[in-house]
């Protein structure tokens, strides 16, 4: 009897232990399955996060490449994972920066297996590189001493409604050559010398020199970037070139020139002009060469050189010429015509606008 009871107890304990083992095994399996699911979901969310960040960069690049269409839906895949972005723009006419477009980007990205989704929102601003069209065909931070021949066609409203403006400087304007400034019609009809606003020995109202209100930083006044941070603008240029030999009539955008600029052919057009920034080197335009746009002879901070700014033999600038130092103009021609169409286009043309992120606008909800 005792033996039978002992055997029954052994069987009972064994069955109970086996049941416990089975339950533990089932619980462990279920726990592991849940752990695998959590890990898979976590990996999927990490993947969706990476895809969303990469997709946002792609969307901004596509907007920058086609600024004519800022309201659209952009879709794509990255590593087999899909994303979709909707962009909605609002336009503002800003007195300091011209036309500004604010674009709201709402982006949804999925993991490759579709289990995870990430939503991002970001605002970007589409801003002109050049703050506003120049009001004058010639602006010099410093003095302007011209001993050669020059003709400058004024902005008829540069000094106010009906007040022409040809030359604007922070220092003296000394005309020692056979130059003159005149109106647009006189320039077109070849009567600039015979019907001038200003000429040798006589300053008209169109020359504003020794202006106490001349901007202390002409570079920042024009581009919105302090002179001390000029590399920022250089890095945003359409092209950085060692000289002007590769530029031509089809060239447009902000062109940064690091060596002497002596083009042999026309550069830019009225519809698609250029903004040439020539850094610390000479500008020598010879022959019947026309530059449509803005020429900025730029001396970087700390540089003491005085490069030449010389136009000879029928060469001219349709737009404006500026310098942040006293340029060497001696014995050269200075043929500049204020061209409103050209100067407006260097502000409004998409090749002169860039996309910037709006600080504090990124969110993932």
Coordinates of C-alpha atoms in Angstrom, one line a residue:
X1 CA 0.0 0.0 0.0
X2 CA 2.8 2.4 0.9
X3 CA 4.6 1.5 -2.4
X4 CA 1.5 2.4 -4.4
X5 CA 1.0 5.7 -2.7
X6 CA 4.7 6.6 -3.2
X7 CA 4.4 5.8 -6.9
X8 CA 1.3 7.8 -7.3
X9 CA 3.0 10.8 -5.6
X10 CA 6.0 10.5 -7.9
X11 CA 3.7 10.4 -11.0
X12 CA 1.8 13.4 -9.7
X13 CA 4.9 15.5 -9.1
X14 CA 6.3 14.5 -12.4
X15 CA 3.1 15.6 -14.2
X16 CA 3.1 18.9 -12.3
X17 CA 6.7 19.5 -13.1
X18 CA 6.0 18.7 -16.8
X19 CA 3.1 21.1 -16.8
X20 CA 5.2 23.8 -15.3
X21 CA 7.9 23.2 -17.9
X22 CA 5.4 23.3 -20.7
X23 CA 3.9 26.5 -19.3
X24 CA 7.3 28.1 -18.9
X25 CA 8.2 27.0 -22.4
X26 CA 5.0 28.5 -23.9
X27 CA 5.5 31.7 -21.9
X28 CA 9.1 32.0 -23.0
X29 CA 8.1 31.4 -26.6
X30 CA 5.3 33.9 -26.4
X31 CA 7.7 36.4 -24.7
X32 CA 10.3 35.8 -27.4
X33 CA 7.8 36.3 -30.1
X34 CA 6.7 39.6 -28.5
X35 CA 10.3 40.6 -28.2
X36 CA 10.9 39.9 -31.8
X37 CA 7.8 41.8 -32.8
X38 CA 9.0 44.8 -30.7
X39 CA 12.5 44.6 -32.2
X40 CA 11.0 44.4 -35.7
X41 CA 8.8 47.3 -35.1
X42 CA 11.7 49.3 -33.7
X43 CA 13.9 48.5 -36.7
X44 CA 11.0 49.4 -39.0
X45 CA 10.6 52.8 -37.2
X46 CA 14.3 53.4 -37.4
X47 CA 14.2 52.6 -41.1
X48 CA 11.2 54.9 -41.6
X49 CA 13.0 57.7 -39.7
X50 CA 16.1 57.4 -41.9
X51 CA 14.0 57.3 -45.0
X52 CA 12.0 60.4 -44.0
X53 CA 15.2 62.4 -43.3
X54 CA 16.7 61.3 -46.7
X55 CA 13.4 62.0 -48.4
X56 CA 13.2 65.5 -47.0
X57 CA 16.6 66.3 -48.5
X58 CA 15.5 65.0 -51.9
X59 CA 12.3 67.0 -51.7
X60 CA 14.2 70.2 -51.0
X61 CA 16.6 69.5 -53.8
X62 CA 13.7 69.0 -56.2
X63 CA 12.1 72.2 -55.1
X64 CA 15.4 74.1 -55.6
X65 CA 15.8 72.6 -59.1
X66 CA 12.3 73.7 -60.1
X67 CA 11.2 76.9 -58.2
X68 CA 8.4 77.6 -60.8
X69 CA 6.3 74.8 -59.2
X70 CA 6.4 75.1 -55.4
X71 CA 2.9 73.6 -54.9
X72 CA 2.9 69.9 -55.8
X73 CA 3.1 66.3 -54.6
X74 CA 6.4 64.5 -54.7
X75 CA 6.7 60.8 -54.4
X76 CA 9.6 58.4 -54.5
X77 CA 11.4 55.4 -53.0
X78 CA 14.6 55.0 -51.1
X79 CA 16.0 51.5 -50.7
X80 CA 12.5 50.0 -51.4
X81 CA 10.8 52.2 -48.9
X82 CA 8.2 54.7 -50.2
X83 CA 7.6 58.3 -49.3
X84 CA 5.1 61.0 -50.3
X85 CA 5.4 64.8 -49.7
X86 CA 3.0 67.6 -50.2
X87 CA 4.3 71.2 -50.7
X88 CA 2.2 74.3 -50.3
X89 CA 3.7 77.8 -50.8
X90 CA 2.7 81.3 -49.7
X91 CA 4.2 84.4 -51.3
X92 CA 5.2 87.6 -49.5
X93 CA 6.4 90.8 -50.9
X94 CA 9.1 91.7 -48.4
X95 CA 10.5 95.3 -48.5
X96 CA 14.0 94.0 -47.5
X97 CA 14.3 90.8 -49.5
X98 CA 11.9 91.3 -52.5
X99 CA 9.6 88.4 -53.3
X100 CA 9.8 85.6 -50.7
X101 CA 8.0 82.3 -50.9
X102 CA 7.4 80.2 -47.7
X103 CA 6.9 76.6 -48.5
X104 CA 5.3 74.1 -46.0
X105 CA 6.5 70.6 -46.6
X106 CA 4.4 67.7 -45.1
X107 CA 6.2 64.3 -45.7
X108 CA 5.2 60.8 -44.9
X109 CA 7.7 57.9 -45.1
X110 CA 7.2 54.2 -44.7
X111 CA 9.5 51.3 -43.9
X112 CA 10.2 48.9 -46.7
X113 CA 7.8 46.3 -45.2
X114 CA 5.1 48.9 -44.6
X115 CA 4.9 48.2 -40.9
X116 CA 6.2 51.6 -39.8
X117 CA 5.4 55.2 -40.8
X118 CA 7.1 58.5 -40.0
X119 CA 5.7 62.0 -40.5
X120 CA 7.8 65.1 -40.9
X121 CA 7.0 68.7 -41.4
X122 CA 9.4 71.4 -42.4
X123 CA 9.2 75.0 -43.7
X124 CA 11.6 76.4 -46.2
X125 CA 12.0 79.9 -47.6
X126 CA 12.8 80.7 -51.2
X127 CA 14.8 84.0 -51.1
X128 CA 16.6 86.1 -53.8
X129 CA 20.4 86.1 -53.5
X130 CA 20.3 89.8 -54.3
X131 CA 18.2 91.7 -51.8
X132 CA 16.8 94.2 -54.3
X133 CA 17.6 95.6 -57.8
X134 CA 20.3 98.3 -57.5
X135 CA 19.0 101.9 -57.8
X136 CA 22.1 103.2 -59.6
X137 CA 24.3 102.0 -62.4
X138 CA 27.5 102.8 -60.5
X139 CA 28.1 102.4 -56.7
X140 CA 31.5 102.7 -55.2
X141 CA 32.5 102.5 -51.5
X142 CA 35.2 105.1 -51.6
X143 CA 36.2 107.6 -54.2
X144 CA 36.0 107.5 -57.9
X145 CA 38.7 109.1 -60.0
X146 CA 38.1 108.7 -63.8
X147 CA 40.9 110.0 -66.1
X148 CA 39.7 108.1 -69.2
X149 CA 36.5 108.3 -71.1
X150 CA 33.3 107.2 -69.7
X151 CA 29.5 107.3 -70.3
X152 CA 26.9 106.4 -67.7
X153 CA 23.2 106.2 -68.4
X154 CA 21.3 107.1 -65.3
X155 CA 18.4 105.4 -63.5
X156 CA 15.7 108.0 -64.2
X157 CA 14.1 107.5 -60.8
X158 CA 17.2 106.4 -58.7
X159 CA 17.2 109.5 -56.5
X160 CA 13.4 109.6 -56.1
X161 CA 10.5 110.0 -58.4
X162 CA 11.8 111.8 -61.5
X163 CA 15.3 112.3 -59.9
X164 CA 18.1 110.6 -62.0
X165 CA 21.0 108.8 -60.3
X166 CA 24.1 107.8 -62.2
X167 CA 26.9 107.5 -59.6
X168 CA 26.7 106.9 -55.9
X169 CA 29.8 106.9 -53.7
X170 CA 30.9 107.4 -50.1
X171 CA 33.8 109.6 -51.3
X172 CA 34.7 112.1 -53.9
X173 CA 33.8 111.7 -57.6
X174 CA 36.6 113.3 -59.6
X175 CA 36.0 113.5 -63.4
X176 CA 39.3 114.3 -65.1
X177 CA 38.6 112.6 -68.5
X178 CA 36.2 113.2 -71.3
X179 CA 33.3 111.5 -69.6
X180 CA 29.6 112.3 -69.1
X181 CA 26.4 111.0 -67.6
X182 CA 23.1 111.3 -69.3
X183 CA 19.5 110.1 -69.6
X184 CA 18.4 106.8 -71.1
X185 CA 17.2 108.4 -74.4
X186 CA 20.3 110.4 -74.9
X187 CA 22.4 107.3 -74.4
X188 CA 20.4 105.3 -76.9
X189 CA 20.6 108.1 -79.5
X190 CA 24.3 108.6 -79.0
X191 CA 23.9 112.1 -77.5
X192 CA 25.3 111.4 -74.0
X193 CA 28.3 113.7 -74.5
X194 CA 26.3 116.5 -76.1
X195 CA 23.3 116.4 -73.7
X196 CA 24.9 115.4 -70.4
X197 CA 23.6 115.5 -66.8
X198 CA 27.2 115.7 -65.6
X199 CA 30.6 116.1 -67.3
X200 CA 34.1 117.2 -66.5
X201 CA 34.1 120.0 -64.0
X202 CA 30.4 119.9 -63.6
X203 CA 28.4 117.6 -61.2
X204 CA 24.7 117.4 -61.8
X205 CA 22.1 116.2 -59.4
X206 CA 22.6 112.7 -60.8
X207 CA 25.9 112.2 -59.0
X208 CA 25.5 111.5 -55.3
X209 CA 29.0 111.5 -53.8
X210 CA 30.3 111.9 -50.2
X211 CA 27.0 110.5 -49.1
X212 CA 26.9 110.0 -45.3
X213 CA 24.2 107.5 -45.7
X214 CA 26.2 105.2 -48.0
X215 CA 26.1 101.7 -46.5
X216 CA 29.2 100.8 -44.5
X217 CA 29.1 97.3 -45.9
X218 CA 28.1 97.5 -49.6
X219 CA 28.4 93.7 -49.9
X220 CA 25.8 93.1 -47.2
X221 CA 23.6 95.9 -48.5
X222 CA 23.4 94.1 -51.9
X223 CA 23.5 90.5 -50.9
X224 CA 22.3 90.4 -47.3
X225 CA 25.6 88.7 -46.2
X226 CA 28.2 90.5 -44.1
X227 CA 31.4 91.1 -45.9
X228 CA 33.2 89.1 -43.2
X229 CA 31.1 86.1 -44.2
X230 CA 31.7 86.3 -47.9
X231 CA 32.5 82.6 -48.2
X232 CA 28.8 81.9 -47.5
X233 CA 27.8 83.7 -50.6
X234 CA 30.6 82.1 -52.6
X235 CA 29.4 78.7 -51.6
X236 CA 25.9 79.5 -52.9
X237 CA 27.2 80.6 -56.3
X238 CA 25.9 79.0 -59.5
X239 CA 29.5 78.6 -60.6
X240 CA 33.0 79.3 -59.2
X241 CA 35.4 79.9 -62.1
X242 CA 39.1 80.8 -62.3
X243 CA 38.5 83.4 -65.0
X244 CA 35.8 84.6 -67.4
X245 CA 37.0 82.8 -70.5
X246 CA 34.4 80.0 -70.2
X247 CA 31.5 82.5 -69.8
X248 CA 29.2 83.4 -72.7
X249 CA 25.8 84.6 -73.8
X250 CA 24.1 81.5 -72.3
X251 CA 25.7 82.0 -68.9
X252 CA 23.4 83.1 -66.1
X253 CA 23.2 83.1 -62.4
X254 CA 25.6 84.1 -59.6
X255 CA 29.1 83.6 -61.0
X256 CA 32.1 83.9 -58.6
X257 CA 35.4 84.6 -60.4
X258 CA 38.7 84.0 -58.5
X259 CA 41.1 85.2 -61.2
X260 CA 41.3 88.0 -63.7
X261 CA 38.1 88.6 -65.7
X262 CA 38.8 89.4 -69.3
X263 CA 36.0 88.0 -71.4
X264 CA 36.2 87.8 -75.1
X265 CA 32.5 87.5 -75.8
X266 CA 29.1 88.7 -74.5
X267 CA 28.0 87.4 -71.2
X268 CA 24.4 86.8 -70.2
X269 CA 21.2 88.3 -71.8
X270 CA 18.5 90.6 -70.7
X271 CA 16.2 87.7 -69.9
X272 CA 18.9 85.6 -68.2
X273 CA 21.5 88.0 -66.9
X274 CA 24.6 87.3 -64.7
X275 CA 25.9 88.6 -61.4
X276 CA 29.7 88.5 -61.6
X277 CA 31.6 88.8 -58.4
X278 CA 35.3 89.2 -59.2
X279 CA 37.4 88.5 -56.1
X280 CA 40.6 90.5 -55.5
X281 CA 41.5 90.5 -59.2
X282 CA 41.3 92.7 -62.3
X283 CA 38.2 93.3 -64.6
X284 CA 39.4 94.1 -68.1
X285 CA 36.7 94.1 -70.8
X286 CA 37.9 94.9 -74.2
X287 CA 36.4 95.0 -77.7
X288 CA 32.6 95.1 -78.3
X289 CA 31.8 92.9 -75.3
X290 CA 28.6 93.4 -73.4
X291 CA 27.9 92.1 -69.9
X292 CA 24.2 91.9 -69.1
X293 CA 23.8 92.1 -65.4
X294 CA 25.8 93.2 -62.4
X295 CA 29.6 93.3 -62.0
X296 CA 30.8 93.5 -58.4
X297 CA 34.6 94.1 -58.0
X298 CA 35.0 92.7 -54.5
X299 CA 38.0 93.1 -52.3
X300 CA 38.0 90.6 -49.5
X301 CA 38.6 91.8 -45.9
X302 CA 42.3 92.1 -45.1
X303 CA 43.3 92.4 -48.8
X304 CA 45.2 95.6 -49.7
X305 CA 45.5 95.2 -53.5
X306 CA 43.7 97.7 -55.8
X307 CA 42.6 95.7 -58.9
X308 CA 41.8 97.5 -62.2
X309 CA 38.3 98.0 -63.4
X310 CA 38.7 98.8 -67.0
X311 CA 36.4 98.8 -70.0
X312 CA 37.8 99.6 -73.5
X313 CA 36.9 99.7 -77.2
X314 CA 33.1 99.7 -77.0
X315 CA 32.8 97.3 -74.1
X316 CA 29.8 98.1 -71.9
X317 CA 27.8 96.8 -68.9
X318 CA 24.0 96.7 -69.3
X319 CA 23.0 96.8 -65.7
X320 CA 25.3 98.0 -62.9
X321 CA 28.9 98.0 -61.7
X322 CA 29.8 98.2 -58.0
X323 CA 32.9 98.0 -55.9
X324 CA 33.6 97.9 -52.1
X325 CA 36.9 99.8 -52.5
X326 CA 38.5 102.6 -54.7
X327 CA 38.9 100.9 -58.0
X328 CA 41.7 101.8 -60.4
X329 CA 39.8 103.3 -63.3
X330 CA 42.6 105.4 -64.9
X331 CA 42.9 105.6 -68.7
X332 CA 40.0 103.2 -69.2
X333 CA 36.5 103.6 -70.4
X334 CA 33.5 103.1 -68.2
X335 CA 30.5 102.4 -70.3
X336 CA 27.5 101.5 -68.1
X337 CA 23.8 101.8 -68.8
X338 CA 21.2 101.3 -66.0
X339 CA 19.0 98.6 -67.5
X340 CA 15.9 98.1 -65.4
X341 CA 14.9 94.8 -67.1
X342 CA 18.3 93.2 -66.5
X343 CA 18.5 94.3 -62.9
X344 CA 15.0 93.2 -62.1
X345 CA 15.8 89.8 -63.5
X346 CA 18.8 89.3 -61.3
X347 CA 16.3 89.5 -58.4
X348 CA 13.3 87.6 -59.7
X349 CA 15.0 85.0 -62.0
X350 CA 15.0 81.6 -60.4
X351 CA 18.7 81.2 -61.0
X352 CA 19.2 84.0 -58.4
X353 CA 17.0 82.5 -55.8
X354 CA 18.0 79.9 -53.2
X355 CA 16.1 77.7 -50.7
X356 CA 16.8 78.0 -47.0
X357 CA 15.4 76.1 -44.0
X358 CA 13.2 78.1 -41.6
X359 CA 14.7 77.7 -38.2
X360 CA 12.5 76.0 -35.6
X361 CA 10.0 74.8 -38.2
X362 CA 11.0 71.1 -38.2
X363 CA 8.6 68.8 -36.3
X364 CA 7.8 65.1 -36.4
X365 CA 4.1 65.3 -35.5

